[in-house]
């Protein structure tokens, strides 16, 4: 029976992978262009959409953009002048999450944004350039824009520079795991639940009877205690442990504040990811991670000298137990401390570890009050809890490195990780879980896998057969040789989200491709935004992308230009209205 179930599980998971590769039908993001999607004038020029300003205070250069309503700037598209040496890695302010199916999740800025760069040294009137890029909600993406300013002289001895820690302290950062971006009550609730989960790992739960005996003390306290006193003693122990962890969180947050910017470097991110892999392997049973035996013995000796049964002594023993990290909690605790170092927030650092330790202490309080009757018995099922924490830590490692990868590669890695994790957890945990529970878990993972394919893999489509052009001269040559054919010119760039959608949703439509058979279709890739590309922009007065132009007899057809995304049916109707009689 077990073999049959396992084979069925493997077949089901194989179908998930197959479905992710071959199942289609993903909905595109709606890039509505308003009541008149064909009018170029509905979009602002780039300098009006993103009004630029700057100021210099010694070595500190602050760039400010005022963003028009309905427009946004991408965080990852800001690029300072590579020829100017910066004293510190820039820290970008907190933005809002923006997701599209082609570029994945990005941080964008609306309304206004200020970014500070600290220059190491500069000569008087030395040029400093900064590049940026943004889009309109209606579906237009502007090309990368570069502004040049001229610096006042900056000494390289640091005398004109303010403390970088002050800049960080006055900036909200976009961290890999930004706990501050969540409401505090939500962060506390999450860590409280994590603490409860840690309490049920194999080498923590069996210790509760022993800890409970220490709390209750000896001598006159060996008899059954009143419920109220049992609760207060248990709570005192948990408070000692919680305060120890909170202090640890504050210390790590203070250190994280200083080294926060450095933690964003790719080498550091890769190193942190490897560290999480090492921690995960500990949770998966590859080895045991704990404090050195000598340290544990010293702490245990001090702990044993404390007298049980008194609130002060019990509180002290709780504080000491917070330092004696058990083999099951060291790995996840180390990971949580890395999260806190990323935030650099003292309040959150202390609060979340306090909540974590309270969660770990809740079973102890229940045990102390109930005499152990209300807690589940230790058993093999607890190994499954430990393995789940190990898998979560591996997922965290992937979260660290996904920003260094392309969206497609990150998508493949996530789906591979989820499927391998599902197989591992179901197979390794089958004997500890009831059969029905394992089946339910498998079904949940199947549904999750099918849902993920909608996110990572768009519908397959046939690409239109464009003639590639790369300059004004090549475009004019194609127009001259077109005869009495209508010519369509599509301006495309890799950074244009709506261009990708146009390519898949509109140009990939069968009816649109039938219409293309009756005209000559050209495509100019202006991703590089070099001088040749800019000549095309200027020649045809292009404001942003996507822009599609229609020509007949060498001239642009009046009223035919398309700016912004247009669905296939509307695009067909537009072509019939402006070009059918040509």
Coordinates of C-alpha atoms in Angstrom, one line a residue:
X1 CA 0.0 0.0 0.0
X2 CA 2.8 2.4 0.9
X3 CA 4.6 1.8 -2.4
X4 CA 1.4 2.4 -4.3
X5 CA 0.8 5.7 -2.5
X6 CA 4.4 6.9 -3.0
X7 CA 4.2 6.0 -6.7
X8 CA 1.0 8.0 -7.0
X9 CA 2.6 10.9 -5.3
X10 CA 5.6 10.9 -7.6
X11 CA 3.3 10.7 -10.7
X12 CA 1.2 13.6 -9.4
X13 CA 4.3 15.7 -8.8
X14 CA 5.6 14.8 -12.2
X15 CA 2.4 16.1 -13.7
X16 CA 2.9 19.4 -11.8
X17 CA 6.2 19.9 -13.6
X18 CA 4.7 18.9 -16.9
X19 CA 1.8 21.2 -16.4
X20 CA 4.2 24.1 -15.6
X21 CA 6.0 23.5 -18.8
X22 CA 3.1 23.0 -21.2
X23 CA -0.1 24.4 -19.7
X24 CA -1.0 27.8 -21.1
X25 CA -3.6 30.5 -20.6
X26 CA -2.2 33.3 -18.4
X27 CA -3.9 36.6 -18.1
X28 CA -2.0 39.7 -19.0
X29 CA -1.9 42.8 -16.8
X30 CA -4.3 45.4 -17.9
X31 CA -2.6 48.4 -19.4
X32 CA -5.7 50.5 -20.3
X33 CA -4.8 53.6 -22.1
X34 CA -7.8 55.7 -21.3
X35 CA -10.7 56.8 -23.5
X36 CA -8.4 57.5 -26.5
X37 CA -5.6 54.9 -26.5
X38 CA -4.4 56.1 -29.9
X39 CA -3.5 59.6 -29.0
X40 CA 0.1 60.3 -28.3
X41 CA -0.7 63.6 -26.6
X42 CA -2.3 61.8 -23.6
X43 CA 1.2 61.1 -22.2
X44 CA 3.5 63.7 -20.6
X45 CA 7.0 64.3 -21.9
X46 CA 9.6 62.6 -19.8
X47 CA 10.7 65.8 -18.1
X48 CA 7.2 66.7 -17.1
X49 CA 6.4 63.1 -15.9
X50 CA 9.6 63.0 -13.8
X51 CA 10.6 66.6 -12.8
X52 CA 14.3 66.5 -11.8
X53 CA 16.2 68.5 -9.2
X54 CA 19.3 68.2 -7.1
X55 CA 21.3 69.8 -4.4
X56 CA 24.9 69.4 -3.1
X57 CA 26.0 69.6 0.5
X58 CA 29.7 69.0 0.6
X59 CA 30.3 65.4 -0.5
X60 CA 26.6 64.6 -0.3
X61 CA 24.6 64.8 -3.6
X62 CA 20.8 64.5 -3.3
X63 CA 18.8 63.9 -6.5
X64 CA 15.0 64.5 -6.3
X65 CA 12.3 63.5 -8.7
X66 CA 8.7 64.8 -8.5
X67 CA 6.6 62.1 -10.2
X68 CA 3.4 63.0 -11.9
X69 CA 0.2 61.2 -11.0
X70 CA -0.2 57.9 -12.9
X71 CA 3.6 57.5 -13.4
X72 CA 6.3 55.7 -11.6
X73 CA 10.1 55.3 -11.5
X74 CA 11.9 51.9 -11.2
X75 CA 14.4 51.6 -8.3
X76 CA 16.7 49.2 -10.2
X77 CA 17.0 51.6 -13.1
X78 CA 18.8 54.4 -11.1
X79 CA 22.4 54.4 -12.1
X80 CA 25.0 57.0 -10.8
X81 CA 28.0 58.0 -12.9
X82 CA 30.5 55.1 -12.9
X83 CA 33.4 57.5 -13.4
X84 CA 32.8 59.2 -10.1
X85 CA 34.1 57.3 -7.0
X86 CA 31.5 57.0 -4.3
X87 CA 32.4 56.9 -0.7
X88 CA 29.6 54.6 0.3
X89 CA 27.2 52.2 -1.4
X90 CA 24.0 54.1 -2.0
X91 CA 20.9 53.2 0.1
X92 CA 17.6 53.6 -1.7
X93 CA 14.5 54.7 0.1
X94 CA 11.5 52.4 0.6
X95 CA 9.2 52.2 -2.4
X96 CA 6.1 50.2 -3.3
X97 CA 6.0 46.7 -4.8
X98 CA 5.1 46.6 -8.5
X99 CA 4.7 43.2 -10.3
X100 CA 4.3 42.5 -13.9
X101 CA 4.6 39.1 -15.6
X102 CA 7.6 39.9 -17.7
X103 CA 10.0 41.6 -15.2
X104 CA 8.6 40.1 -12.0
X105 CA 8.5 42.1 -8.8
X106 CA 10.2 45.5 -8.8
X107 CA 10.3 48.4 -6.4
X108 CA 8.9 51.6 -7.8
X109 CA 8.5 55.2 -6.7
X110 CA 5.4 57.4 -7.1
X111 CA 4.7 61.0 -6.2
X112 CA 8.3 61.9 -5.2
X113 CA 11.7 60.2 -4.4
X114 CA 15.0 61.5 -3.2
X115 CA 18.2 59.5 -3.5
X116 CA 21.5 60.5 -1.9
X117 CA 25.0 59.7 -3.1
X118 CA 28.2 60.4 -1.1
X119 CA 31.1 61.3 -3.4
X120 CA 34.6 60.4 -2.3
X121 CA 36.3 63.2 -4.1
X122 CA 35.6 65.5 -7.0
X123 CA 37.2 68.5 -8.8
X124 CA 35.4 71.7 -9.3
X125 CA 32.9 71.6 -12.2
X126 CA 33.4 67.8 -12.6
X127 CA 30.4 66.3 -14.4
X128 CA 28.2 63.8 -12.6
X129 CA 25.6 61.9 -14.5
X130 CA 22.6 59.9 -13.2
X131 CA 20.3 57.7 -15.3
X132 CA 16.8 56.7 -14.5
X133 CA 13.7 55.2 -16.1
X134 CA 10.0 55.1 -15.5
X135 CA 6.7 54.2 -17.0
X136 CA 3.1 55.3 -17.1
X137 CA 0.3 53.2 -15.6
X138 CA -1.5 53.5 -18.9
X139 CA 1.1 51.4 -20.6
X140 CA 3.9 53.7 -21.9
X141 CA 7.5 53.1 -20.9
X142 CA 10.0 55.9 -21.4
X143 CA 13.6 55.2 -22.5
X144 CA 16.4 55.5 -20.0
X145 CA 17.0 59.2 -19.3
X146 CA 20.3 60.7 -18.2
X147 CA 20.9 64.0 -16.4
X148 CA 24.2 65.7 -16.0
X149 CA 25.1 68.1 -13.1
X150 CA 28.5 69.8 -12.3
X151 CA 29.9 69.3 -8.9
X152 CA 31.6 71.6 -6.5
X153 CA 35.0 70.5 -5.4
X154 CA 35.0 67.7 -2.8
X155 CA 38.1 66.8 -0.8
X156 CA 39.1 63.2 -0.6
X157 CA 39.9 63.4 3.2
X158 CA 36.3 63.1 4.2
X159 CA 36.2 66.6 5.8
X160 CA 33.2 67.7 3.8
X161 CA 31.3 64.4 4.1
X162 CA 28.6 63.8 6.8
X163 CA 28.4 60.5 8.5
X164 CA 26.9 57.8 6.2
X165 CA 25.2 56.3 9.2
X166 CA 23.2 59.5 9.5
X167 CA 22.1 59.2 5.9
X168 CA 21.0 55.6 6.5
X169 CA 19.3 56.6 9.7
X170 CA 17.3 59.2 7.8
X171 CA 16.4 56.8 4.9
X172 CA 14.0 54.0 4.8
X173 CA 15.7 51.1 3.0
X174 CA 14.3 48.5 0.7
X175 CA 15.7 45.4 2.3
X176 CA 15.6 41.9 1.0
X177 CA 13.4 41.0 3.9
X178 CA 12.0 44.4 5.1
X179 CA 10.3 43.7 8.4
X180 CA 9.6 47.4 8.8
X181 CA 7.5 47.4 5.6
X182 CA 5.0 45.2 7.5
X183 CA 2.7 46.4 10.3
X184 CA 4.5 45.8 13.6
X185 CA 1.6 43.7 14.8
X186 CA 1.8 41.4 11.8
X187 CA 5.6 40.9 12.2
X188 CA 5.1 40.1 15.9
X189 CA 2.3 37.6 15.1
X190 CA 4.5 35.9 12.4
X191 CA 7.4 35.5 14.8
X192 CA 5.2 34.4 17.6
X193 CA 4.0 31.6 15.4
X194 CA 7.5 30.8 14.3
X195 CA 8.5 30.5 18.0
X196 CA 5.6 28.1 18.7
X197 CA 6.8 26.0 15.7
X198 CA 10.4 25.9 17.0
X199 CA 9.0 24.7 20.4
X200 CA 7.9 21.5 18.7
X201 CA 11.2 20.5 17.3
X202 CA 12.5 17.1 18.5
X203 CA 15.2 18.3 20.9
X204 CA 13.1 21.1 22.5
X205 CA 9.8 19.6 23.4
X206 CA 11.2 16.6 25.3
X207 CA 13.1 19.1 27.5
X208 CA 10.0 20.7 28.8
X209 CA 9.4 18.2 31.6
X210 CA 13.0 18.8 32.8
X211 CA 12.6 22.6 32.5
X212 CA 9.3 22.4 34.3
X213 CA 11.0 20.5 37.2
X214 CA 13.6 23.2 37.5
X215 CA 10.9 25.9 37.6
X216 CA 8.9 24.1 40.3
X217 CA 12.1 23.7 42.3
X218 CA 12.6 21.2 45.1
X219 CA 11.7 20.7 48.7
X220 CA 8.4 22.3 49.6
X221 CA 7.8 23.0 45.9
X222 CA 8.0 19.4 44.9
X223 CA 4.3 19.0 45.6
X224 CA 1.7 20.2 43.2
X225 CA 1.7 24.0 43.0
X226 CA -1.4 26.1 42.7
X227 CA -2.3 27.0 39.2
X228 CA -1.6 30.7 39.7
X229 CA 1.9 30.2 41.1
X230 CA 2.7 27.6 38.4
X231 CA 1.7 30.2 35.8
X232 CA 3.7 33.0 37.3
X233 CA 6.9 30.9 37.7
X234 CA 6.6 29.6 34.1
X235 CA 6.0 33.1 32.9
X236 CA 9.0 34.4 34.8
X237 CA 11.2 31.7 33.1
X238 CA 9.9 32.6 29.7
X239 CA 10.4 36.4 30.4
X240 CA 14.1 35.7 31.2
X241 CA 14.5 33.8 27.9
X242 CA 12.6 36.5 26.0
X243 CA 14.6 39.4 27.3
X244 CA 17.9 37.6 26.5
X245 CA 16.8 37.1 22.9
X246 CA 15.5 40.7 22.7
X247 CA 18.8 42.1 23.8
X248 CA 20.5 39.9 21.2
X249 CA 18.1 41.3 18.5
X250 CA 18.9 44.9 19.5
X251 CA 22.7 44.3 19.3
X252 CA 22.4 42.7 15.9
X253 CA 20.1 45.5 14.7
X254 CA 22.7 48.1 15.8
X255 CA 25.4 46.3 13.9
X256 CA 23.1 45.9 10.9
X257 CA 22.6 49.7 10.8
X258 CA 26.3 50.2 10.2
X259 CA 26.8 47.5 7.7
X260 CA 23.4 47.6 6.0
X261 CA 24.5 49.0 2.7
X262 CA 27.3 46.5 2.5
X263 CA 24.8 43.7 2.9
X264 CA 23.3 44.5 -0.5
X265 CA 26.5 43.7 -2.4
X266 CA 26.2 40.6 -4.6
X267 CA 29.1 38.9 -3.0
X268 CA 27.6 39.4 0.5
X269 CA 24.2 38.2 -0.8
X270 CA 25.8 35.0 -2.2
X271 CA 27.6 34.5 1.1
X272 CA 24.4 34.9 3.1
X273 CA 22.6 32.5 0.8
X274 CA 25.4 29.9 1.3
X275 CA 25.1 30.5 5.1
X276 CA 21.4 29.8 5.0
X277 CA 22.1 26.6 3.0
X278 CA 24.5 25.5 5.8
X279 CA 21.8 26.3 8.4
X280 CA 19.2 24.4 6.5
X281 CA 21.4 21.3 6.2
X282 CA 21.6 21.4 10.0
X283 CA 17.8 21.3 10.3
X284 CA 17.6 18.5 7.7
X285 CA 19.9 16.4 9.8
X286 CA 23.1 16.6 7.9
X287 CA 25.0 17.6 11.0
X288 CA 24.4 19.2 14.4
X289 CA 24.8 22.9 14.9
X290 CA 25.2 24.2 18.5
X291 CA 27.4 26.2 20.8
X292 CA 30.8 24.6 21.6
X293 CA 30.5 22.0 24.3
X294 CA 32.8 23.9 26.7
X295 CA 30.6 27.0 26.5
X296 CA 27.5 25.0 27.1
X297 CA 29.1 23.3 30.2
X298 CA 30.0 26.7 31.7
X299 CA 26.5 28.1 31.2
X300 CA 25.0 24.9 32.5
X301 CA 27.1 25.1 35.7
X302 CA 25.9 28.7 36.3
X303 CA 22.3 27.6 35.7
X304 CA 22.5 24.7 38.1
X305 CA 23.7 27.0 40.9
X306 CA 20.3 28.8 40.7
X307 CA 17.6 27.8 43.2
X308 CA 14.4 26.6 41.6
X309 CA 10.9 27.7 42.8
X310 CA 11.6 31.4 43.3
X311 CA 10.7 34.0 40.7
X312 CA 14.1 35.7 40.6
X313 CA 16.0 32.5 40.3
X314 CA 13.6 31.1 37.7
X315 CA 14.0 34.4 35.7
X316 CA 17.8 34.0 35.8
X317 CA 17.6 30.5 34.6
X318 CA 15.4 31.5 31.8
X319 CA 17.9 34.2 30.7
X320 CA 20.7 31.6 30.8
X321 CA 18.7 29.1 28.8
X322 CA 18.4 31.8 26.2
X323 CA 22.1 31.7 25.7
X324 CA 22.3 27.9 25.7
X325 CA 21.2 27.6 22.1
X326 CA 19.9 24.1 21.5
X327 CA 20.8 22.1 18.3
X328 CA 17.3 22.6 17.0
X329 CA 17.0 26.4 17.4
X330 CA 20.5 27.6 16.5
X331 CA 20.0 27.4 12.7
X332 CA 16.6 29.2 12.5
X333 CA 17.7 31.7 15.2
X334 CA 20.8 32.5 13.2
X335 CA 18.7 33.1 10.1
X336 CA 16.3 35.4 12.0
X337 CA 19.3 37.4 13.3
X338 CA 20.4 37.9 9.7
X339 CA 17.0 39.2 8.9
X340 CA 17.2 41.7 11.7
X341 CA 20.7 42.8 10.6
X342 CA 19.1 43.6 7.2
X343 CA 16.5 45.9 8.7
X344 CA 18.8 47.8 11.0
X345 CA 15.7 48.7 13.1
X346 CA 16.4 48.5 16.8
X347 CA 12.7 48.4 17.8
X348 CA 11.8 45.7 15.4
X349 CA 15.0 43.7 16.1
X350 CA 14.1 43.5 19.8
X351 CA 10.4 43.1 19.4
X352 CA 10.4 40.3 16.9
X353 CA 12.9 38.2 18.9
X354 CA 10.8 38.9 22.0
X355 CA 7.8 37.6 20.2
X356 CA 9.8 34.6 19.0
X357 CA 10.9 33.6 22.5
X358 CA 7.4 34.1 23.9
X359 CA 6.1 31.7 21.2
X360 CA 8.7 29.2 22.2
X361 CA 7.7 29.7 25.8
X362 CA 3.9 29.2 25.3
X363 CA 4.2 25.4 25.4
X364 CA 6.2 25.7 28.6
X365 CA 3.6 27.8 30.3
X366 CA 0.9 25.3 29.2
X367 CA 3.0 22.5 30.5
X368 CA 3.6 24.2 33.8
X369 CA 0.0 25.1 34.4
X370 CA -1.5 21.7 33.2
X371 CA 1.2 19.4 34.5
X372 CA 1.8 18.3 30.9
X373 CA -1.7 17.0 30.1
X374 CA -2.4 19.6 27.4
X375 CA 0.8 19.1 25.3
X376 CA 1.1 16.5 22.6
X377 CA 3.4 13.7 23.2
X378 CA 6.9 13.7 21.7
X379 CA 7.1 11.4 18.7
X380 CA 8.5 10.9 15.2
X381 CA 6.1 13.5 13.8
X382 CA 8.3 16.2 15.3
X383 CA 11.0 15.3 12.8
X384 CA 8.6 16.6 10.1
X385 CA 8.4 19.9 11.8
X386 CA 12.2 20.1 11.9
X387 CA 12.4 19.2 8.2
X388 CA 9.9 21.9 7.3
X389 CA 12.1 24.5 9.0
X390 CA 15.0 23.3 7.0
X391 CA 13.1 23.6 3.7
X392 CA 12.0 27.1 4.7
X393 CA 15.7 28.1 5.3
X394 CA 16.6 26.8 1.8
X395 CA 13.8 29.0 0.4
X396 CA 15.3 32.0 2.2
X397 CA 18.6 31.3 0.6
X398 CA 16.9 31.4 -2.8
X399 CA 15.2 34.7 -1.9
X400 CA 18.7 36.2 -1.2
X401 CA 20.0 35.3 -4.7
X402 CA 17.0 35.7 -6.9
X403 CA 17.7 39.4 -7.3
X404 CA 21.0 38.5 -8.9
X405 CA 19.2 36.3 -11.5
X406 CA 17.0 37.0 -14.5
X407 CA 13.3 36.6 -14.0
X408 CA 13.1 33.5 -16.1
X409 CA 16.0 31.8 -14.3
X410 CA 14.6 32.7 -10.9
X411 CA 11.2 31.3 -12.0
X412 CA 12.8 28.0 -13.0
X413 CA 14.7 27.8 -9.7
X414 CA 11.5 28.5 -7.6
X415 CA 9.5 25.8 -9.4
X416 CA 12.3 23.3 -9.1
X417 CA 12.7 24.1 -5.4
X418 CA 9.0 23.8 -4.7
X419 CA 8.7 20.5 -6.4
X420 CA 11.8 19.0 -4.9
X421 CA 10.8 20.2 -1.5
X422 CA 7.3 18.7 -1.9
X423 CA 8.8 15.3 -2.9
X424 CA 11.2 15.4 0.0
X425 CA 8.7 16.4 2.6
X426 CA 6.0 13.9 1.5
X427 CA 8.3 11.0 1.1
X428 CA 10.4 11.6 4.2
X429 CA 7.4 12.5 6.4
X430 CA 5.0 9.9 5.1
X431 CA 5.7 7.5 8.0
X432 CA 5.3 10.2 10.6
X433 CA 2.1 11.6 9.2
X434 CA -1.2 9.8 8.8
X435 CA -1.9 8.6 5.3
X436 CA -4.8 11.0 4.7
X437 CA -2.8 14.0 5.9
X438 CA 0.0 13.1 3.4
X439 CA -2.6 12.9 0.6
X440 CA -4.0 16.3 1.6
X441 CA -0.5 17.8 1.6
X442 CA 0.2 16.4 -1.9
X443 CA -3.1 17.8 -3.3
X444 CA -2.2 21.3 -1.8
X445 CA 1.2 21.2 -3.5
X446 CA -0.4 20.1 -6.8
X447 CA -2.7 23.1 -6.7
X448 CA 0.2 25.4 -5.8
X449 CA 2.3 24.0 -8.6
X450 CA -0.4 24.5 -11.2
X451 CA -1.0 28.1 -10.0
X452 CA 2.7 28.9 -10.2
X453 CA 2.9 28.1 -13.9
X454 CA 0.4 30.9 -14.6
X455 CA 2.8 33.2 -12.9
X456 CA 6.1 32.1 -14.3
X457 CA 5.2 30.9 -17.8
X458 CA 3.0 32.9 -20.1
X459 CA 1.0 31.5 -22.9
X460 CA 3.0 30.1 -25.9
X461 CA 2.5 32.1 -29.1
X462 CA 3.8 32.5 -32.6
X463 CA 6.1 35.5 -33.1
X464 CA 5.4 37.8 -36.0
X465 CA 7.9 37.7 -38.8
X466 CA 9.3 41.2 -38.5
X467 CA 12.0 42.7 -40.8
X468 CA 14.7 44.1 -38.4
X469 CA 15.8 47.7 -39.0
X470 CA 18.4 49.5 -36.9
X471 CA 18.7 53.1 -38.2
X472 CA 16.8 55.9 -39.9
X473 CA 18.5 55.0 -43.2
X474 CA 17.4 51.3 -43.1
X475 CA 13.8 52.3 -42.2
X476 CA 13.7 54.8 -45.2
X477 CA 15.1 52.1 -47.5
X478 CA 12.4 49.7 -46.5
X479 CA 9.7 52.4 -47.0
X480 CA 11.1 53.2 -50.4
X481 CA 10.9 49.6 -51.5
X482 CA 7.4 48.9 -50.1
X483 CA 5.6 50.0 -53.2
X484 CA 1.8 50.2 -52.6
X485 CA 2.0 48.1 -49.4
X486 CA 1.2 49.6 -46.0
X487 CA 4.3 49.5 -43.8
X488 CA 4.1 49.1 -40.0
X489 CA 7.1 50.1 -37.9
X490 CA 7.2 48.7 -34.3
X491 CA 9.6 50.4 -31.9
X492 CA 10.7 47.8 -29.3
X493 CA 12.9 47.7 -26.2
X494 CA 13.7 44.9 -23.7
X495 CA 12.9 47.3 -20.8
X496 CA 9.4 48.1 -22.1
X497 CA 6.9 46.0 -20.3
X498 CA 4.0 46.9 -22.6
X499 CA 6.1 46.0 -25.6
X500 CA 6.4 42.5 -24.3
X501 CA 2.7 42.4 -23.8
X502 CA 2.1 43.7 -27.3
X503 CA 4.4 41.1 -28.7
X504 CA 2.6 38.2 -26.9
X505 CA -1.1 39.3 -26.6
X506 CA -1.5 41.3 -29.8
X507 CA 1.1 40.4 -32.4
X508 CA 0.8 36.7 -31.4
X509 CA -3.0 36.7 -32.2
X510 CA -3.8 34.6 -35.2
X511 CA -6.2 37.3 -36.7
X512 CA -3.5 40.0 -36.3
X513 CA -1.0 37.8 -38.1
X514 CA -3.4 37.3 -41.0
X515 CA -3.6 41.0 -41.3
X516 CA 0.2 41.3 -41.2
X517 CA 0.3 39.1 -44.3
X518 CA -1.1 42.1 -46.3
X519 CA 1.5 44.6 -45.2
X520 CA 5.2 44.9 -44.6
X521 CA 6.1 44.9 -40.9
X522 CA 9.3 46.3 -39.5
X523 CA 10.8 46.3 -36.0
X524 CA 13.5 48.6 -34.6
X525 CA 15.1 47.4 -31.3
X526 CA 16.0 50.6 -29.4
X527 CA 17.0 48.9 -26.2
X528 CA 20.5 50.2 -26.2
X529 CA 19.3 53.8 -26.5
X530 CA 22.5 54.8 -28.3
X531 CA 23.0 57.6 -30.8
X532 CA 21.5 55.6 -33.6
X533 CA 18.5 54.7 -31.6
X534 CA 18.0 58.3 -30.5
X535 CA 18.1 59.4 -34.1
X536 CA 15.1 57.2 -34.7
X537 CA 13.3 58.7 -31.7
X538 CA 14.0 62.2 -33.0
X539 CA 13.2 61.5 -36.6
X540 CA 9.7 60.1 -35.9
X541 CA 9.1 62.3 -32.8
X542 CA 8.6 59.3 -30.5
X543 CA 7.7 60.1 -26.9
X544 CA 7.9 56.6 -25.3
X545 CA 7.3 52.9 -25.9
X546 CA 5.4 51.1 -27.2
X547 CA 5.0 53.2 -30.3
X548 CA 3.8 51.7 -33.6
X549 CA 3.7 53.8 -36.8
X550 CA 2.0 53.1 -40.1
X551 CA 3.3 54.3 -43.5
X552 CA 1.9 54.4 -47.0
X553 CA 3.9 55.7 -50.0
X554 CA 6.7 56.7 -47.7
X555 CA 4.6 58.9 -45.5
X556 CA 3.1 58.3 -42.0
X557 CA -0.6 57.8 -42.3
X558 CA -2.3 60.6 -40.3
X559 CA -4.0 59.4 -37.1
X560 CA -2.6 55.9 -37.4
X561 CA 0.1 56.1 -34.7
X562 CA -0.4 53.8 -31.7
X563 CA 1.1 54.8 -28.4
X564 CA 0.6 52.5 -25.4
X565 CA -0.7 48.9 -25.3
X566 CA -3.7 47.9 -27.3
X567 CA -5.5 44.5 -27.2
X568 CA -5.7 42.4 -30.3
X569 CA -9.4 43.2 -31.2
X570 CA -8.9 46.9 -30.8
X571 CA -5.6 46.8 -32.8
X572 CA -7.4 45.0 -35.7
X573 CA -10.2 47.6 -35.6
X574 CA -7.6 50.4 -35.6
X575 CA -5.8 48.9 -38.6
X576 CA -9.1 48.6 -40.5
X577 CA -10.1 52.2 -39.8
X578 CA -6.8 53.8 -40.7
X579 CA -5.2 51.5 -43.3
X580 CA -7.8 49.3 -44.9
X581 CA -8.5 51.7 -47.8
X582 CA -4.9 52.2 -48.7

